[in-house]
Amino acid sequence: MTTIHRKASPAFLLGGDLPVARMGFGAMRLPAREIAGPANDPETSAAVLRRAVELGVNHIDTAWFYFHGGLSANDLIRRTLHPYPEDLVLAAKVGPVRNPDGSWGAPAGPRELAAGVHRTLNELGRDRLDLVYLRLQPDEDGSLAERFGALAALRDEGLIRHLGLSNTTTEQLAQAQRIAPVTAVQNQYGLFHRQDPAVLDACTRQGIAFVPFFSLETLGRPEPADPLNRIAARHGVSPARIKLAWTMAQSPVVLPIPGTSSVAHLEDNIAAAGLRLAKGDLAELATVPH
Ligand SMILES: NC(=O)c1ccc[n+]([C@@H]2O[C@H](COP(=O)([O-])OP(=O)(O)OC[C@H]3O[C@@H](n4cnc5c(N)ncnc54)[C@H](OP(=O)(O)O)[C@@H]3O)[C@@H](O)[C@H]2O)c1
């Protein structure tokens, strides 16, 4: 099965030195399916992680602020997968501040960002993080120089291998690139959320990984008559699989990280890496309102 996923999902060279299968996994839903809970069964979440790695996933997206009660995504990852497979890339985000009771604080400044990196290293049991994103607040327009500079300093210290940006515009991307190389961008993107193609275009041109979040967008389920469900029925697969295959078809730099707390959904999502949509399918999907 590993070989099947790796063949279907050929490696993308993250930052020029970390080969990852294009279909990754997002860990946000491991502690709880919804942020407000209830908590998931830790054994089920561990089974999802084990199955992901077994099927060839080697890019897991996480954050220290993905927790519910005493259960955190990072702890689940470490408890389940440590000692880690040599080729496993763990990507982490810093930026938001979350209090132990689950409430959100003001966005992090340089000191809180550094604390977030140290906490992540500790929780994951690693000496260096493969990829750390500065997660901006959606629609923020202030300068990121001080915060990105703080992460660049941690990279220079050897605590971070590669840097990324999340919720970025092309202008913010360019600003960050004047400080340090940007290896990956993580923005919301999916069949129903295609506004601002400029960031994806910039990533494609420069070979920067584009990691879409919410690419399944399960909240906005369309009516059965629409192209998504029609095409899914034609291929005999789930609409989720079509959405992920569509996302991957948009650019070779797209590395989806669908999140799930279900082994069956995980297997469905990974299978999307092997689904090639025909030109006609893509043309029909282009008509989906977004
Ligand atoms: N940078 C940011 O600001 C940011 C924000 C949000 C998330 N993220 C990252 O992006 C990752 C993905 O986001 P996400 O998990 O919220 O959204 P998503 O991947 O778009 O969708 C997850 C939702 O879809 C369901 N699902 C998953 N696979 C399915 C399938 N095959 N069929 C039907 N339903 C399916 C899941 O429920 P089940 O558990 O029942 O499968 C869950 O409710 C997160 O895990 C996190 O790492 C980043």
mmCIF file of N, CA, C and O and ligand atoms in Angstrom, residues 25-30 32-34 40 48 60-63 65-66 91 93 96 133-138 165-167 185-189 211-219 221 238-241 243-244 256-270, ligand 1:
data_model
loop_
_atom_site.group_PDB
_atom_site.id
_atom_site.type_symbol
_atom_site.label_atom_id
_atom_site.label_comp_id
_atom_site.label_asym_id
_atom_site.label_seq_id
_atom_site.Cartn_x
_atom_site.Cartn_y
_atom_site.Cartn_z
ATOM 1 N N PHE A 25 -1.243 15.010 5.525
ATOM 2 C CA PHE A 25 -2.294 14.826 6.519
ATOM 3 C C PHE A 25 -2.300 16.015 7.481
ATOM 4 O O PHE A 25 -1.245 16.451 7.939
ATOM 5 N N GLY A 26 -3.477 16.526 7.791
ATOM 6 C CA GLY A 26 -3.615 17.627 8.754
ATOM 7 C C GLY A 26 -4.082 17.086 10.093
ATOM 8 O O GLY A 26 -5.087 16.380 10.170
ATOM 9 N N ALA A 27 -3.350 17.439 11.167
ATOM 10 C CA ALA A 27 -3.582 16.828 12.481
ATOM 11 C C ALA A 27 -4.578 17.587 13.359
ATOM 12 O O ALA A 27 -4.844 17.184 14.486
ATOM 13 N N MET A 28 -5.143 18.675 12.835
ATOM 14 C CA MET A 28 -5.994 19.529 13.674
ATOM 15 C C MET A 28 -7.181 18.781 14.278
ATOM 16 O O MET A 28 -7.621 19.081 15.385
ATOM 17 N N ARG A 29 -7.694 17.806 13.528
ATOM 18 C CA ARG A 29 -8.913 17.108 13.981
ATOM 19 C C ARG A 29 -8.615 15.900 14.865
ATOM 20 O O ARG A 29 -9.540 15.163 15.202
ATOM 21 N N LEU A 30 -7.354 15.655 15.193
ATOM 22 C CA LEU A 30 -7.044 14.468 15.997
ATOM 23 C C LEU A 30 -7.545 14.567 17.442
ATOM 24 O O LEU A 30 -8.134 13.613 17.948
ATOM 25 N N ALA A 32 -9.981 16.502 18.681
ATOM 26 C CA ALA A 32 -11.443 16.586 18.682
ATOM 27 C C ALA A 32 -11.885 16.898 17.259
ATOM 28 O O ALA A 32 -11.209 17.627 16.540
ATOM 29 N N ARG A 33 -13.018 16.333 16.871
ATOM 30 C CA ARG A 33 -13.481 16.536 15.497
ATOM 31 C C ARG A 33 -13.810 18.008 15.261
ATOM 32 O O ARG A 33 -13.528 18.570 14.222
ATOM 33 N N GLU A 34 -14.409 18.633 16.261
ATOM 34 C CA GLU A 34 -14.682 20.068 16.221
ATOM 35 C C GLU A 34 -13.887 20.714 17.343
ATOM 36 O O GLU A 34 -13.719 20.100 18.400
ATOM 37 N N ASN A 40 -11.945 13.395 21.020
ATOM 38 C CA ASN A 40 -11.951 12.102 20.324
ATOM 39 C C ASN A 40 -11.406 11.008 21.237
ATOM 40 O O ASN A 40 -10.710 11.286 22.211
ATOM 41 N N VAL A 48 -5.549 6.445 13.217
ATOM 42 C CA VAL A 48 -5.525 7.268 11.993
ATOM 43 C C VAL A 48 -4.078 7.625 11.645
ATOM 44 O O VAL A 48 -3.646 7.482 10.494
ATOM 45 N N ILE A 60 3.080 15.631 7.730
ATOM 46 C CA ILE A 60 1.985 15.837 8.683
ATOM 47 C C ILE A 60 2.035 17.274 9.172
ATOM 48 O O ILE A 60 3.073 17.767 9.599
ATOM 49 N N ASP A 61 0.890 17.932 9.080
ATOM 50 C CA ASP A 61 0.791 19.335 9.488
ATOM 51 C C ASP A 61 0.179 19.410 10.888
ATOM 52 O O ASP A 61 -0.872 18.813 11.138
ATOM 53 N N THR A 62 0.828 20.139 11.767
ATOM 54 C CA THR A 62 0.338 20.189 13.141
ATOM 55 C C THR A 62 0.557 21.585 13.734
ATOM 56 O O THR A 62 1.030 22.493 13.056
ATOM 57 N N ALA A 63 0.207 21.762 14.999
ATOM 58 C CA ALA A 63 0.455 23.028 15.710
ATOM 59 C C ALA A 63 0.276 22.760 17.197
ATOM 60 O O ALA A 63 -0.557 21.936 17.588
ATOM 61 N N PHE A 65 -1.133 24.565 19.205
ATOM 62 C CA PHE A 65 -2.444 25.035 19.685
ATOM 63 C C PHE A 65 -3.597 24.152 19.209
ATOM 64 O O PHE A 65 -4.753 24.505 19.366
ATOM 65 N N TYR A 66 -3.278 22.953 18.650
ATOM 66 C CA TYR A 66 -4.329 21.982 18.332
ATOM 67 C C TYR A 66 -4.471 21.056 19.541
ATOM 68 O O TYR A 66 -3.781 20.039 19.663
ATOM 69 N N ALA A 91 5.406 19.420 9.972
ATOM 70 C CA ALA A 91 5.321 20.867 9.750
ATOM 71 C C ALA A 91 4.482 21.470 10.868
ATOM 72 O O ALA A 91 3.431 20.928 11.219
ATOM 73 N N LYS A 93 2.961 25.148 12.991
ATOM 74 C CA LYS A 93 2.622 26.576 12.835
ATOM 75 C C LYS A 93 2.774 27.291 14.171
ATOM 76 O O LYS A 93 2.510 26.703 15.215
ATOM 77 N N PRO A 96 -0.890 32.055 16.423
ATOM 78 C CA PRO A 96 -1.969 32.261 17.394
ATOM 79 C C PRO A 96 -1.492 31.911 18.805
ATOM 80 O O PRO A 96 -0.587 31.101 18.975
ATOM 81 N N TYR A 133 5.698 27.423 9.971
ATOM 82 C CA TYR A 133 4.986 28.529 9.327
ATOM 83 C C TYR A 133 4.754 29.655 10.336
ATOM 84 O O TYR A 133 4.367 29.387 11.480
ATOM 85 N N LEU A 134 4.933 30.870 9.889
ATOM 86 C CA LEU A 134 4.366 32.002 10.614
ATOM 87 C C LEU A 134 2.921 32.108 10.135
ATOM 88 O O LEU A 134 2.665 32.390 8.956
ATOM 89 N N ARG A 135 1.983 31.808 11.061
ATOM 90 C CA ARG A 135 0.568 31.876 10.659
ATOM 91 C C ARG A 135 0.060 33.283 10.956
ATOM 92 O O ARG A 135 -0.044 33.680 12.116
ATOM 93 N N LEU A 136 -0.217 34.005 9.879
ATOM 94 C CA LEU A 136 -0.750 35.359 10.015
ATOM 95 C C LEU A 136 -2.234 35.282 10.297
ATOM 96 O O LEU A 136 -2.887 34.279 9.980
ATOM 97 N N GLN A 137 -2.780 36.340 10.864
ATOM 98 C CA GLN A 137 -4.231 36.433 11.004
ATOM 99 C C GLN A 137 -4.803 36.654 9.611
ATOM 100 O O GLN A 137 -4.239 37.475 8.857
ATOM 101 N N PRO A 138 -5.892 35.959 9.230
ATOM 102 C CA PRO A 138 -6.463 36.221 7.914
ATOM 103 C C PRO A 138 -6.751 37.726 7.777
ATOM 104 O O PRO A 138 -7.230 38.360 8.718
ATOM 105 N N LEU A 165 4.829 30.442 5.407
ATOM 106 C CA LEU A 165 3.895 31.521 5.753
ATOM 107 C C LEU A 165 2.482 31.002 5.562
ATOM 108 O O LEU A 165 2.213 30.309 4.572
ATOM 109 N N SER A 166 1.602 31.348 6.471
ATOM 110 C CA SER A 166 0.211 30.900 6.329
ATOM 111 C C SER A 166 -0.717 32.113 6.333
ATOM 112 O O SER A 166 -0.472 33.082 7.050
ATOM 113 N N ASN A 167 -1.780 32.020 5.543
ATOM 114 C CA ASN A 167 -2.749 33.122 5.371
ATOM 115 C C ASN A 167 -2.067 34.349 4.781
ATOM 116 O O ASN A 167 -2.295 35.474 5.230
ATOM 117 N N VAL A 185 3.822 27.762 1.533
ATOM 118 C CA VAL A 185 2.728 28.674 1.867
ATOM 119 C C VAL A 185 1.518 27.815 2.212
ATOM 120 O O VAL A 185 1.235 26.834 1.522
ATOM 121 N N GLN A 186 0.829 28.154 3.312
ATOM 122 C CA GLN A 186 -0.380 27.405 3.683
ATOM 123 C C GLN A 186 -1.552 28.380 3.737
ATOM 124 O O GLN A 186 -1.646 29.204 4.642
ATOM 125 N N ASN A 187 -2.406 28.312 2.717
ATOM 126 C CA ASN A 187 -3.564 29.207 2.635
ATOM 127 C C ASN A 187 -4.824 28.392 2.437
ATOM 128 O O ASN A 187 -4.776 27.247 1.968
ATOM 129 N N GLN A 188 -5.960 28.996 2.749
ATOM 130 C CA GLN A 188 -7.223 28.311 2.461
ATOM 131 C C GLN A 188 -7.420 28.247 0.953
ATOM 132 O O GLN A 188 -7.254 29.250 0.243
ATOM 133 N N TYR A 189 -7.758 27.066 0.473
ATOM 134 C CA TYR A 189 -7.934 26.909 -0.976
ATOM 135 C C TYR A 189 -8.680 25.602 -1.241
ATOM 136 O O TYR A 189 -8.357 24.564 -0.657
ATOM 137 N N VAL A 211 0.301 24.612 0.287
ATOM 138 C CA VAL A 211 -0.388 23.632 1.134
ATOM 139 C C VAL A 211 -1.782 24.172 1.447
ATOM 140 O O VAL A 211 -1.920 25.084 2.277
ATOM 141 N N PRO A 212 -2.809 23.646 0.772
ATOM 142 C CA PRO A 212 -4.146 24.224 0.977
ATOM 143 C C PRO A 212 -4.800 23.673 2.241
ATOM 144 O O PRO A 212 -4.725 22.476 2.511
ATOM 145 N N PHE A 213 -5.423 24.544 3.025
ATOM 146 C CA PHE A 213 -6.225 24.011 4.135
ATOM 147 C C PHE A 213 -7.707 24.228 3.844
ATOM 148 O O PHE A 213 -8.070 25.045 3.011
ATOM 149 N N PHE A 214 -8.546 23.421 4.504
ATOM 150 C CA PHE A 214 -10.003 23.392 4.247
ATOM 151 C C PHE A 214 -10.285 23.027 2.792
ATOM 152 O O PHE A 214 -11.262 23.523 2.213
ATOM 153 N N SER A 215 -9.459 22.183 2.184
ATOM 154 C CA SER A 215 -9.727 21.852 0.778
ATOM 155 C C SER A 215 -10.929 20.915 0.643
ATOM 156 O O SER A 215 -11.462 20.739 -0.449
ATOM 157 N N LEU A 216 -11.382 20.328 1.765
ATOM 158 C CA LEU A 216 -12.592 19.489 1.674
ATOM 159 C C LEU A 216 -13.859 20.304 1.892
ATOM 160 O O LEU A 216 -14.923 19.943 1.396
ATOM 161 N N GLU A 217 -13.750 21.346 2.680
ATOM 162 C CA GLU A 217 -14.876 22.280 2.850
ATOM 163 C C GLU A 217 -16.198 21.560 3.041
ATOM 164 O O GLU A 217 -17.158 21.792 2.319
ATOM 165 N N THR A 218 -16.221 20.656 3.995
ATOM 166 C CA THR A 218 -17.402 19.812 4.146
ATOM 167 C C THR A 218 -18.636 20.589 4.589
ATOM 168 O O THR A 218 -19.734 20.080 4.494
ATOM 169 N N LEU A 219 -18.426 21.821 5.054
ATOM 170 C CA LEU A 219 -19.598 22.590 5.503
ATOM 171 C C LEU A 219 -20.480 22.986 4.321
ATOM 172 O O LEU A 219 -21.679 23.089 4.436
ATOM 173 N N ARG A 221 -21.590 21.556 1.578
ATOM 174 C CA ARG A 221 -21.941 20.442 0.702
ATOM 175 C C ARG A 221 -22.933 20.880 -0.381
ATOM 176 O O ARG A 221 -23.974 21.446 -0.078
ATOM 177 N N SER A 238 -16.071 9.116 -3.886
ATOM 178 C CA SER A 238 -16.731 10.132 -3.052
ATOM 179 C C SER A 238 -16.465 11.535 -3.604
ATOM 180 O O SER A 238 -15.431 11.775 -4.241
ATOM 181 N N PRO A 239 -17.366 12.486 -3.316
ATOM 182 C CA PRO A 239 -17.091 13.893 -3.663
ATOM 183 C C PRO A 239 -15.793 14.383 -3.029
ATOM 184 O O PRO A 239 -15.069 15.177 -3.622
ATOM 185 N N ALA A 240 -15.467 13.889 -1.827
ATOM 186 C CA ALA A 240 -14.219 14.321 -1.158
ATOM 187 C C ALA A 240 -13.021 13.971 -2.047
ATOM 188 O O ALA A 240 -12.091 14.781 -2.207
ATOM 189 N N ARG A 241 -13.058 12.790 -2.627
ATOM 190 C CA ARG A 241 -11.923 12.369 -3.465
ATOM 191 C C ARG A 241 -11.792 13.269 -4.699
ATOM 192 O O ARG A 241 -10.697 13.639 -5.111
ATOM 193 N N LYS A 243 -12.783 16.404 -4.875
ATOM 194 C CA LYS A 243 -12.294 17.723 -4.433
ATOM 195 C C LYS A 243 -10.773 17.710 -4.285
ATOM 196 O O LYS A 243 -10.091 18.652 -4.682
ATOM 197 N N LEU A 244 -10.257 16.645 -3.684
ATOM 198 C CA LEU A 244 -8.799 16.583 -3.461
ATOM 199 C C LEU A 244 -8.057 16.410 -4.784
ATOM 200 O O LEU A 244 -7.012 17.035 -5.001
ATOM 201 N N PRO A 256 -1.883 18.758 -0.596
ATOM 202 C CA PRO A 256 -3.041 18.842 0.309
ATOM 203 C C PRO A 256 -2.763 18.179 1.663
ATOM 204 O O PRO A 256 -1.952 17.253 1.758
ATOM 205 N N ILE A 257 -3.455 18.669 2.691
ATOM 206 C CA ILE A 257 -3.326 18.104 4.050
ATOM 207 C C ILE A 257 -4.720 17.859 4.628
ATOM 208 O O ILE A 257 -5.065 18.408 5.682
ATOM 209 N N PRO A 258 -5.559 17.046 3.950
ATOM 210 C CA PRO A 258 -6.913 16.860 4.482
ATOM 211 C C PRO A 258 -6.870 16.317 5.904
ATOM 212 O O PRO A 258 -6.049 15.467 6.235
ATOM 213 N N GLY A 259 -7.769 16.831 6.723
ATOM 214 C CA GLY A 259 -7.824 16.404 8.125
ATOM 215 C C GLY A 259 -8.975 15.448 8.338
ATOM 216 O O GLY A 259 -10.032 15.592 7.727
ATOM 217 N N THR A 260 -8.791 14.486 9.205
ATOM 218 C CA THR A 260 -9.866 13.570 9.548
ATOM 219 C C THR A 260 -9.533 12.875 10.855
ATOM 220 O O THR A 260 -8.363 12.738 11.222
ATOM 221 N N SER A 261 -10.582 12.413 11.529
ATOM 222 C CA SER A 261 -10.356 11.563 12.690
ATOM 223 C C SER A 261 -10.955 10.188 12.416
ATOM 224 O O SER A 261 -11.318 9.466 13.329
ATOM 225 N N SER A 262 -11.046 9.845 11.131
ATOM 226 C CA SER A 262 -11.628 8.552 10.751
ATOM 227 C C SER A 262 -10.689 7.822 9.791
ATOM 228 O O SER A 262 -10.209 8.395 8.811
ATOM 229 N N VAL A 263 -10.418 6.551 10.092
ATOM 230 C CA VAL A 263 -9.521 5.761 9.228
ATOM 231 C C VAL A 263 -10.126 5.614 7.829
ATOM 232 O O VAL A 263 -9.421 5.715 6.821
ATOM 233 N N ALA A 264 -11.427 5.415 7.761
ATOM 234 C CA ALA A 264 -12.076 5.230 6.444
ATOM 235 C C ALA A 264 -11.926 6.496 5.594
ATOM 236 O O ALA A 264 -11.604 6.428 4.400
ATOM 237 N N HIS A 265 -12.137 7.655 6.206
ATOM 238 C CA HIS A 265 -11.979 8.905 5.447
ATOM 239 C C HIS A 265 -10.520 9.124 5.060
ATOM 240 O O HIS A 265 -10.231 9.594 3.967
ATOM 241 N N LEU A 266 -9.610 8.777 5.948
ATOM 242 C CA LEU A 266 -8.178 8.909 5.632
ATOM 243 C C LEU A 266 -7.847 8.088 4.374
ATOM 244 O O LEU A 266 -7.187 8.571 3.452
ATOM 245 N N GLU A 267 -8.310 6.850 4.353
ATOM 246 C CA GLU A 267 -8.010 5.980 3.207
ATOM 247 C C GLU A 267 -8.620 6.553 1.923
ATOM 248 O O GLU A 267 -8.007 6.519 0.862
ATOM 249 N N ASP A 268 -9.814 7.090 2.053
ATOM 250 C CA ASP A 268 -10.476 7.714 0.900
ATOM 251 C C ASP A 268 -9.631 8.894 0.399
ATOM 252 O O ASP A 268 -9.374 9.035 -0.802
ATOM 253 N N ASN A 269 -9.170 9.721 1.337
ATOM 254 C CA ASN A 269 -8.405 10.919 0.956
ATOM 255 C C ASN A 269 -7.077 10.544 0.299
ATOM 256 O O ASN A 269 -6.670 11.163 -0.691
ATOM 257 N N ILE A 270 -6.423 9.543 0.828
ATOM 258 C CA ILE A 270 -5.126 9.158 0.258
ATOM 259 C C ILE A 270 -5.325 8.593 -1.154
ATOM 260 O O ILE A 270 -4.504 8.831 -2.047
HETATM 261 N N1 LIG B 1 -3.189 27.604 8.555
HETATM 262 C C1 LIG B 1 -4.408 27.701 9.025
HETATM 263 O O1 LIG B 1 -4.889 28.794 9.329
HETATM 264 C C2 LIG B 1 -5.229 26.447 9.158
HETATM 265 C C3 LIG B 1 -6.592 26.541 9.512
HETATM 266 C C4 LIG B 1 -7.316 25.363 9.608
HETATM 267 C C5 LIG B 1 -6.715 24.146 9.363
HETATM 268 N N2 LIG B 1 -5.391 24.069 9.033
HETATM 269 C C6 LIG B 1 -4.731 22.764 8.729
HETATM 270 O O2 LIG B 1 -5.406 22.214 7.624
HETATM 271 C C7 LIG B 1 -5.793 20.871 7.892
HETATM 272 C C8 LIG B 1 -7.062 20.559 7.132
HETATM 273 O O3 LIG B 1 -8.143 21.333 7.627
HETATM 274 P P1 LIG B 1 -9.471 20.656 8.240
HETATM 275 O O4 LIG B 1 -9.111 19.336 8.805
HETATM 276 O O5 LIG B 1 -10.151 21.605 9.120
HETATM 277 O O6 LIG B 1 -10.432 20.691 6.997
HETATM 278 P P2 LIG B 1 -10.635 19.767 5.719
HETATM 279 O O7 LIG B 1 -9.448 18.935 5.475
HETATM 280 O O8 LIG B 1 -11.137 20.633 4.625
HETATM 281 O O9 LIG B 1 -11.875 18.893 6.176
HETATM 282 C C9 LIG B 1 -11.943 18.165 7.366
HETATM 283 C C10 LIG B 1 -13.399 17.787 7.588
HETATM 284 O O10 LIG B 1 -13.809 16.941 6.525
HETATM 285 C C11 LIG B 1 -14.225 15.658 7.036
HETATM 286 N N3 LIG B 1 -13.651 14.663 6.133
HETATM 287 C C12 LIG B 1 -12.343 14.342 5.966
HETATM 288 N N4 LIG B 1 -12.196 13.408 5.005
HETATM 289 C C13 LIG B 1 -13.445 13.137 4.546
HETATM 290 C C14 LIG B 1 -13.955 12.260 3.544
HETATM 291 N N5 LIG B 1 -13.136 11.485 2.821
HETATM 292 N N6 LIG B 1 -15.283 12.242 3.337
HETATM 293 C C15 LIG B 1 -16.128 13.040 4.051
HETATM 294 N N7 LIG B 1 -15.714 13.888 5.013
HETATM 295 C C16 LIG B 1 -14.383 13.944 5.255
HETATM 296 C C17 LIG B 1 -13.669 15.581 8.436
HETATM 297 O O11 LIG B 1 -14.536 14.843 9.274
HETATM 298 P P3 LIG B 1 -14.140 13.356 9.786
HETATM 299 O O12 LIG B 1 -13.240 13.560 10.969
HETATM 300 O O13 LIG B 1 -15.446 12.739 10.093
HETATM 301 O O14 LIG B 1 -13.459 12.671 8.644
HETATM 302 C C18 LIG B 1 -13.625 17.036 8.864
HETATM 303 O O15 LIG B 1 -14.891 17.432 9.371
HETATM 304 C C19 LIG B 1 -5.950 20.845 9.420
HETATM 305 O O16 LIG B 1 -5.900 19.537 9.931
HETATM 306 C C20 LIG B 1 -4.813 21.734 9.861
HETATM 307 O O17 LIG B 1 -3.613 20.979 9.919
HETATM 308 C C21 LIG B 1 -4.658 25.200 8.915
#
